[in-house]
PDB file of C-alpha atoms in Angstrom:
ATOM      1  CA  MET A 287       5.948   2.604  21.553  1.00  0.00           C
ATOM      2  CA  ASN A 288       5.107  -0.474  19.601  1.00  0.00           C
ATOM      3  CA  PHE A 289       3.431   0.592  15.961  1.00  0.00           C
ATOM      4  CA  PHE A 290       2.721  -2.695  14.579  1.00  0.00           C
ATOM      5  CA  ARG A 291       1.778  -6.345  15.257  1.00  0.00           C
ATOM      6  CA  HIS A 292       2.464  -9.087  12.751  1.00  0.00           C
ATOM      7  CA  ARG A 293       0.178 -11.396  12.553  1.00  0.00           C
ATOM      8  CA  PRO A 294      -1.437 -13.724  10.407  1.00  0.00           C
ATOM      9  CA  LEU A 295      -5.195 -12.679   8.024  1.00  0.00           C
ATOM     10  CA  GLY A 296      -6.618 -16.291   8.597  1.00  0.00           C
ATOM     11  CA  LEU A 297      -9.962 -16.996   7.251  1.00  0.00           C
ATOM     12  CA  PRO A 298     -12.654 -14.955   6.860  1.00  0.00           C
ATOM     13  CA  VAL A 299     -10.869 -11.969   6.004  1.00  0.00           C
ATOM     14  CA  PHE A 300     -11.523  -9.780   3.415  1.00  0.00           C
ATOM     15  CA  ALA A 301      -9.724  -7.073   2.514  1.00  0.00           C
ATOM     16  CA  LEU A 302      -9.343  -3.804   0.250  1.00  0.00           C
ATOM     17  CA  LEU A 303      -6.384  -3.632  -1.483  1.00  0.00           C
ATOM     18  CA  ILE A 304      -4.141  -1.209  -3.663  1.00  0.00           C
ATOM     19  CA  THR A 305      -1.133  -2.299  -5.751  1.00  0.00           C
ATOM     20  CA  VAL A 306       1.523  -0.978  -5.749  1.00  0.00           C
ATOM     21  CA  ALA A 307       4.334  -1.171  -8.298  1.00  0.00           C
ATOM     22  CA  GLY A 308       7.050   0.578  -9.597  1.00  0.00           C
ATOM     23  CA  CYS A 309      10.171  -0.215 -12.076  1.00  0.00           C
ATOM     24  CA  SER A 310      13.100   2.345 -12.994  1.00  0.00           C
ATOM     25  CA  SER A 311      12.739   3.448 -17.005  1.00  0.00           C
ATOM     26  CA  ALA A 312      15.919   4.587 -19.386  1.00  0.00           C
ATOM     27  CA  ASP A 313      15.286   8.190 -17.622  1.00  0.00           C
ATOM     28  CA  ASP A 314      14.935   6.565 -13.905  1.00  0.00           C
ATOM     29  CA  SER A 315      12.128   7.784 -12.999  1.00  0.00           C
ATOM     30  CA  ALA A 316       9.078   5.335 -11.395  1.00  0.00           C
ATOM     31  CA  SER A 317       6.482   4.047 -12.984  1.00  0.00           C
ATOM     32  CA  ALA A 318       2.745   2.062 -12.297  1.00  0.00           C
ATOM     33  CA  ALA A 319      -0.121   0.714 -13.517  1.00  0.00           C
ATOM     34  CA  VAL A 320      -2.836   2.856 -13.136  1.00  0.00           C
ATOM     35  CA  PRO A 321      -6.059   0.569 -11.391  1.00  0.00           C
ATOM     36  CA  SER A 322      -9.317   0.366 -13.337  1.00  0.00           C
ATOM     37  CA  PRO A 323     -11.662   0.620 -10.125  1.00  0.00           C
ATOM     38  CA  GLY A 324     -15.084   1.756 -10.195  1.00  0.00           C
ATOM     39  CA  ALA A 325     -16.297   5.113  -9.725  1.00  0.00           C
ATOM     40  CA  GLY A 326     -16.990   4.987  -5.809  1.00  0.00           C
ATOM     41  CA  VAL A 327     -13.989   3.305  -5.012  1.00  0.00           C
ATOM     42  CA  THR A 328     -12.066   5.536  -7.602  1.00  0.00           C
ATOM     43  CA  LYS A 329     -13.875   8.696  -5.415  1.00  0.00           C
ATOM     44  CA  LEU A 330     -12.301   7.622  -2.266  1.00  0.00           C
ATOM     45  CA  CYS A 331      -8.422   6.734  -3.781  1.00  0.00           C
ATOM     46  CA  ARG A 332      -8.621  10.604  -5.002  1.00  0.00           C
ATOM     47  CA  GLY A 333      -9.860  11.253  -1.455  1.00  0.00           C
ATOM     48  CA  LEU A 334      -6.896   9.247  -0.154  1.00  0.00           C
ATOM     49  CA  ASP A 335      -3.975  11.029  -2.906  1.00  0.00           C
ATOM     50  CA  ARG A 336      -5.473  15.001  -1.072  1.00  0.00           C
ATOM     51  CA  VAL A 337      -4.399  13.914   2.192  1.00  0.00           C
ATOM     52  CA  LEU A 338      -1.318  11.715   1.048  1.00  0.00           C
ATOM     53  CA  PRO A 339       2.708  12.954   3.389  1.00  0.00           C
ATOM     54  CA  SER A 340       4.791  14.669   1.377  1.00  0.00           C
ATOM     55  CA  LYS A 341       7.341  12.791   3.050  1.00  0.00           C
ATOM     56  CA  VAL A 342       7.368   8.655   3.583  1.00  0.00           C
ATOM     57  CA  ASP A 343      10.382   7.346   5.018  1.00  0.00           C
ATOM     58  CA  ASP A 344      11.990  10.611   4.770  1.00  0.00           C
ATOM     59  CA  GLN A 345      11.942  10.812   1.006  1.00  0.00           C
ATOM     60  CA  ASP A 346      10.329  13.499  -0.838  1.00  0.00           C
ATOM     61  CA  ARG A 347       7.220  12.626  -3.227  1.00  0.00           C
ATOM     62  CA  ARG A 348       7.687  11.737  -6.059  1.00  0.00           C
ATOM     63  CA  ASP A 349       5.044  10.859  -8.456  1.00  0.00           C
ATOM     64  CA  PRO A 350       5.183   7.401 -11.067  1.00  0.00           C
ATOM     65  CA  GLU A 351       4.330   7.999 -14.420  1.00  0.00           C
ATOM     66  CA  PRO A 352       1.479   7.837 -15.949  1.00  0.00           C
ATOM     67  CA  ALA A 353       0.236  10.681 -13.960  1.00  0.00           C
ATOM     68  CA  SER A 354      -3.033   9.574 -11.823  1.00  0.00           C
ATOM     69  CA  ALA A 355      -4.600  10.419  -8.510  1.00  0.00           C
ATOM     70  CA  LEU A 356      -4.436   6.587  -8.251  1.00  0.00           C
ATOM     71  CA  THR A 357      -0.416   6.602  -8.190  1.00  0.00           C
ATOM     72  CA  ALA A 358       2.230   8.248  -5.433  1.00  0.00           C
ATOM     73  CA  GLY A 359       5.413   7.750  -5.065  1.00  0.00           C
ATOM     74  CA  TRP A 360       8.222   9.074  -2.659  1.00  0.00           C
ATOM     75  CA  GLY A 361      12.369   8.798  -3.391  1.00  0.00           C
ATOM     76  CA  ASP A 362      14.601   6.547  -5.804  1.00  0.00           C
ATOM     77  CA  PRO A 363      14.147   4.260  -6.489  1.00  0.00           C
ATOM     78  CA  ALA A 364      10.166   5.008  -5.297  1.00  0.00           C
ATOM     79  CA  ILE A 365       8.019   3.518  -2.662  1.00  0.00           C
ATOM     80  CA  ILE A 366       5.420   3.182  -4.563  1.00  0.00           C
ATOM     81  CA  LEU A 367       1.464   2.931  -3.980  1.00  0.00           C
ATOM     82  CA  ARG A 368      -1.911   1.942  -6.096  1.00  0.00           C
ATOM     83  CA  CYS A 369      -4.796   2.689  -4.882  1.00  0.00           C
ATOM     84  CA  GLY A 370      -7.910   0.500  -6.667  1.00  0.00           C
ATOM     85  CA  VAL A 371      -5.898  -2.543  -6.648  1.00  0.00           C
ATOM     86  CA  GLU A 372      -8.038  -6.369  -7.037  1.00  0.00           C
ATOM     87  CA  ARG A 373      -8.045  -7.720  -4.396  1.00  0.00           C
ATOM     88  CA  PRO A 374      -4.923 -10.290  -3.722  1.00  0.00           C
ATOM     89  CA  SER A 375      -5.897 -14.090  -4.721  1.00  0.00           C
ATOM     90  CA  LYS A 376      -3.495 -14.504  -1.667  1.00  0.00           C
ATOM     91  CA  MET A 377      -6.218 -12.892   1.144  1.00  0.00           C
ATOM     92  CA  ASP A 378      -7.831 -16.570   0.502  1.00  0.00           C
ATOM     93  CA  ASP A 379      -4.461 -18.164   1.766  1.00  0.00           C
ATOM     94  CA  PRO A 380      -5.743 -18.833   5.385  1.00  0.00           C
ATOM     95  CA  GLU A 381      -1.421 -18.849   6.363  1.00  0.00           C
ATOM     96  CA  ALA A 382      -0.781 -14.793   4.733  1.00  0.00           C
ATOM     97  CA  ASP A 383       1.217 -12.543   6.626  1.00  0.00           C
ATOM     98  CA  GLY A 384       0.071  -9.755   8.132  1.00  0.00           C
ATOM     99  CA  VAL A 385       0.603  -6.498  10.306  1.00  0.00           C
ATOM    100  CA  GLU A 386      -1.181  -4.075  11.769  1.00  0.00           C
ATOM    101  CA  VAL A 387       0.905  -0.409  11.694  1.00  0.00           C
ATOM    102  CA  ASN A 388      -1.183   2.547  13.712  1.00  0.00           C
ATOM    103  CA  GLY A 389      -4.347   0.554  13.241  1.00  0.00           C
ATOM    104  CA  VAL A 390      -4.555  -0.068   9.579  1.00  0.00           C
ATOM    105  CA  GLY A 391      -4.114  -4.032   8.395  1.00  0.00           C
ATOM    106  CA  TRP A 392      -1.960  -5.289   5.676  1.00  0.00           C
ATOM    107  CA  LEU A 393      -1.188  -8.522   3.833  1.00  0.00           C
ATOM    108  CA  LEU A 394       2.339  -8.867   3.376  1.00  0.00           C
ATOM    109  CA  GLU A 395       3.906 -10.659  -0.017  1.00  0.00           C
ATOM    110  CA  LYS A 396       7.495 -10.619  -0.304  1.00  0.00           C
ATOM    111  CA  GLN A 397       8.207 -10.123  -3.922  1.00  0.00           C
ATOM    112  CA  ASP A 398      10.964 -11.904  -5.974  1.00  0.00           C
ATOM    113  CA  ASP A 399      13.272  -9.232  -6.583  1.00  0.00           C
ATOM    114  CA  GLY A 400      13.422  -8.834  -2.939  1.00  0.00           C
ATOM    115  CA  SER A 401      10.810  -6.455  -1.942  1.00  0.00           C
ATOM    116  CA  PHE A 402       7.591  -5.966  -0.226  1.00  0.00           C
ATOM    117  CA  ARG A 403       4.344  -5.376  -1.357  1.00  0.00           C
ATOM    118  CA  PHE A 404       1.943  -4.185   1.498  1.00  0.00           C
ATOM    119  CA  THR A 405      -2.305  -4.717   0.498  1.00  0.00           C
ATOM    120  CA  THR A 406      -4.546  -3.062   2.695  1.00  0.00           C
ATOM    121  CA  THR A 407      -7.244  -4.630   4.620  1.00  0.00           C
ATOM    122  CA  LEU A 408     -10.811  -4.680   5.860  1.00  0.00           C
ATOM    123  CA  ARG A 409     -11.022  -0.984   4.064  1.00  0.00           C
ATOM    124  CA  LYS A 410     -13.986  -0.269   1.656  1.00  0.00           C
ATOM    125  CA  ALA A 411     -11.055   0.606  -0.829  1.00  0.00           C
ATOM    126  CA  TYR A 412      -7.841  -2.048  -1.809  1.00  0.00           C
ATOM    127  CA  VAL A 413      -4.300   0.003  -1.430  1.00  0.00           C
ATOM    128  CA  GLU A 414      -0.979  -1.525  -2.631  1.00  0.00           C
ATOM    129  CA  VAL A 415       2.315  -0.155  -1.317  1.00  0.00           C
ATOM    130  CA  THR A 416       5.936  -1.376  -2.594  1.00  0.00           C
ATOM    131  CA  ILE A 417       8.910  -0.547  -1.030  1.00  0.00           C
ATOM    132  CA  PRO A 418      11.874  -1.579  -3.095  1.00  0.00           C
ATOM    133  CA  GLU A 419      14.456  -3.906  -1.669  1.00  0.00           C
ATOM    134  CA  HIS A 420      16.429  -1.694  -0.739  1.00  0.00           C
ATOM    135  CA  ARG A 421      14.299   0.437   1.582  1.00  0.00           C
ATOM    136  CA  THR A 422      12.683  -2.975   3.606  1.00  0.00           C
ATOM    137  CA  GLY A 423      15.902  -2.643   5.816  1.00  0.00           C
ATOM    138  CA  ASP A 424      13.556   0.687   7.592  1.00  0.00           C
ATOM    139  CA  GLY A 425      11.065  -2.138   8.089  1.00  0.00           C
ATOM    140  CA  MET A 426       7.610  -0.572   8.102  1.00  0.00           C
ATOM    141  CA  ALA A 427       8.283   2.832   8.701  1.00  0.00           C
ATOM    142  CA  PRO A 428       6.693   3.698   4.789  1.00  0.00           C
ATOM    143  CA  LEU A 429       3.604   2.065   6.393  1.00  0.00           C
ATOM    144  CA  VAL A 430       3.828   4.644   9.397  1.00  0.00           C
ATOM    145  CA  ASP A 431       3.554   7.578   7.662  1.00  0.00           C
ATOM    146  CA  LEU A 432       1.315   6.200   5.732  1.00  0.00           C
ATOM    147  CA  ALA A 433      -1.565   5.075   7.729  1.00  0.00           C
ATOM    148  CA  SER A 434      -3.072   8.447   8.721  1.00  0.00           C
ATOM    149  CA  ALA A 435      -3.759   9.470   5.544  1.00  0.00           C
ATOM    150  CA  VAL A 436      -5.371   5.550   4.804  1.00  0.00           C
ATOM    151  CA  LYS A 437      -7.316   5.706   7.876  1.00  0.00           C
ATOM    152  CA  LYS A 438      -8.598   9.357   7.174  1.00  0.00           C
ATOM    153  CA  ALA A 439      -9.739   8.764   3.151  1.00  0.00           C
ATOM    154  CA  ILE A 440     -10.918   5.022   3.355  1.00  0.00           C
ATOM    155  CA  PRO A 441     -13.122   4.088   5.655  1.00  0.00           C
ATOM    156  CA  GLU A 442     -13.380   0.622   7.630  1.00  0.00           C
ATOM    157  CA  GLY A 443     -15.279  -2.143   5.825  1.00  0.00           C
ATOM    158  CA  ILE A 444     -15.657  -4.001   2.932  1.00  0.00           C
ATOM    159  CA  ALA A 445     -14.603  -3.363  -0.733  1.00  0.00           C
ATOM    160  CA  ASP A 446     -17.282  -4.305  -3.031  1.00  0.00           C
TER     161      ASP A 446
END
């Protein structure tokens, strides 16, 4: 069964993005910048937080600091999810790479540190997931694990 499909995003693609960013601190706990979306998106993100899985890519949930319903994490180093992020400028690039995983579209961006950042497209809120470099060998397994929660909590459409 093919869970995902690779395709260029192309124009006009409007996407919803949640940015995920994590880094290690001295105490090895992950941290993530908490987005500041409007009230409507915040409500959607709180709903997403309630339906997120306890495990992603066989890693237990271990939320980053500071604690927020707009961020979540799994494993160490953490797979980080941020909900309510700004729309990535890369979504304007007709050559940008995208994937579809179990009915959820994602913008794919390789980061300078070897990690991958995925941002949802065509959803009412942007959700971003960052997968650390050492976990990229697992492919898009984290996106497979997160797809049903995103579909349940973040409706299809264009973010305001």
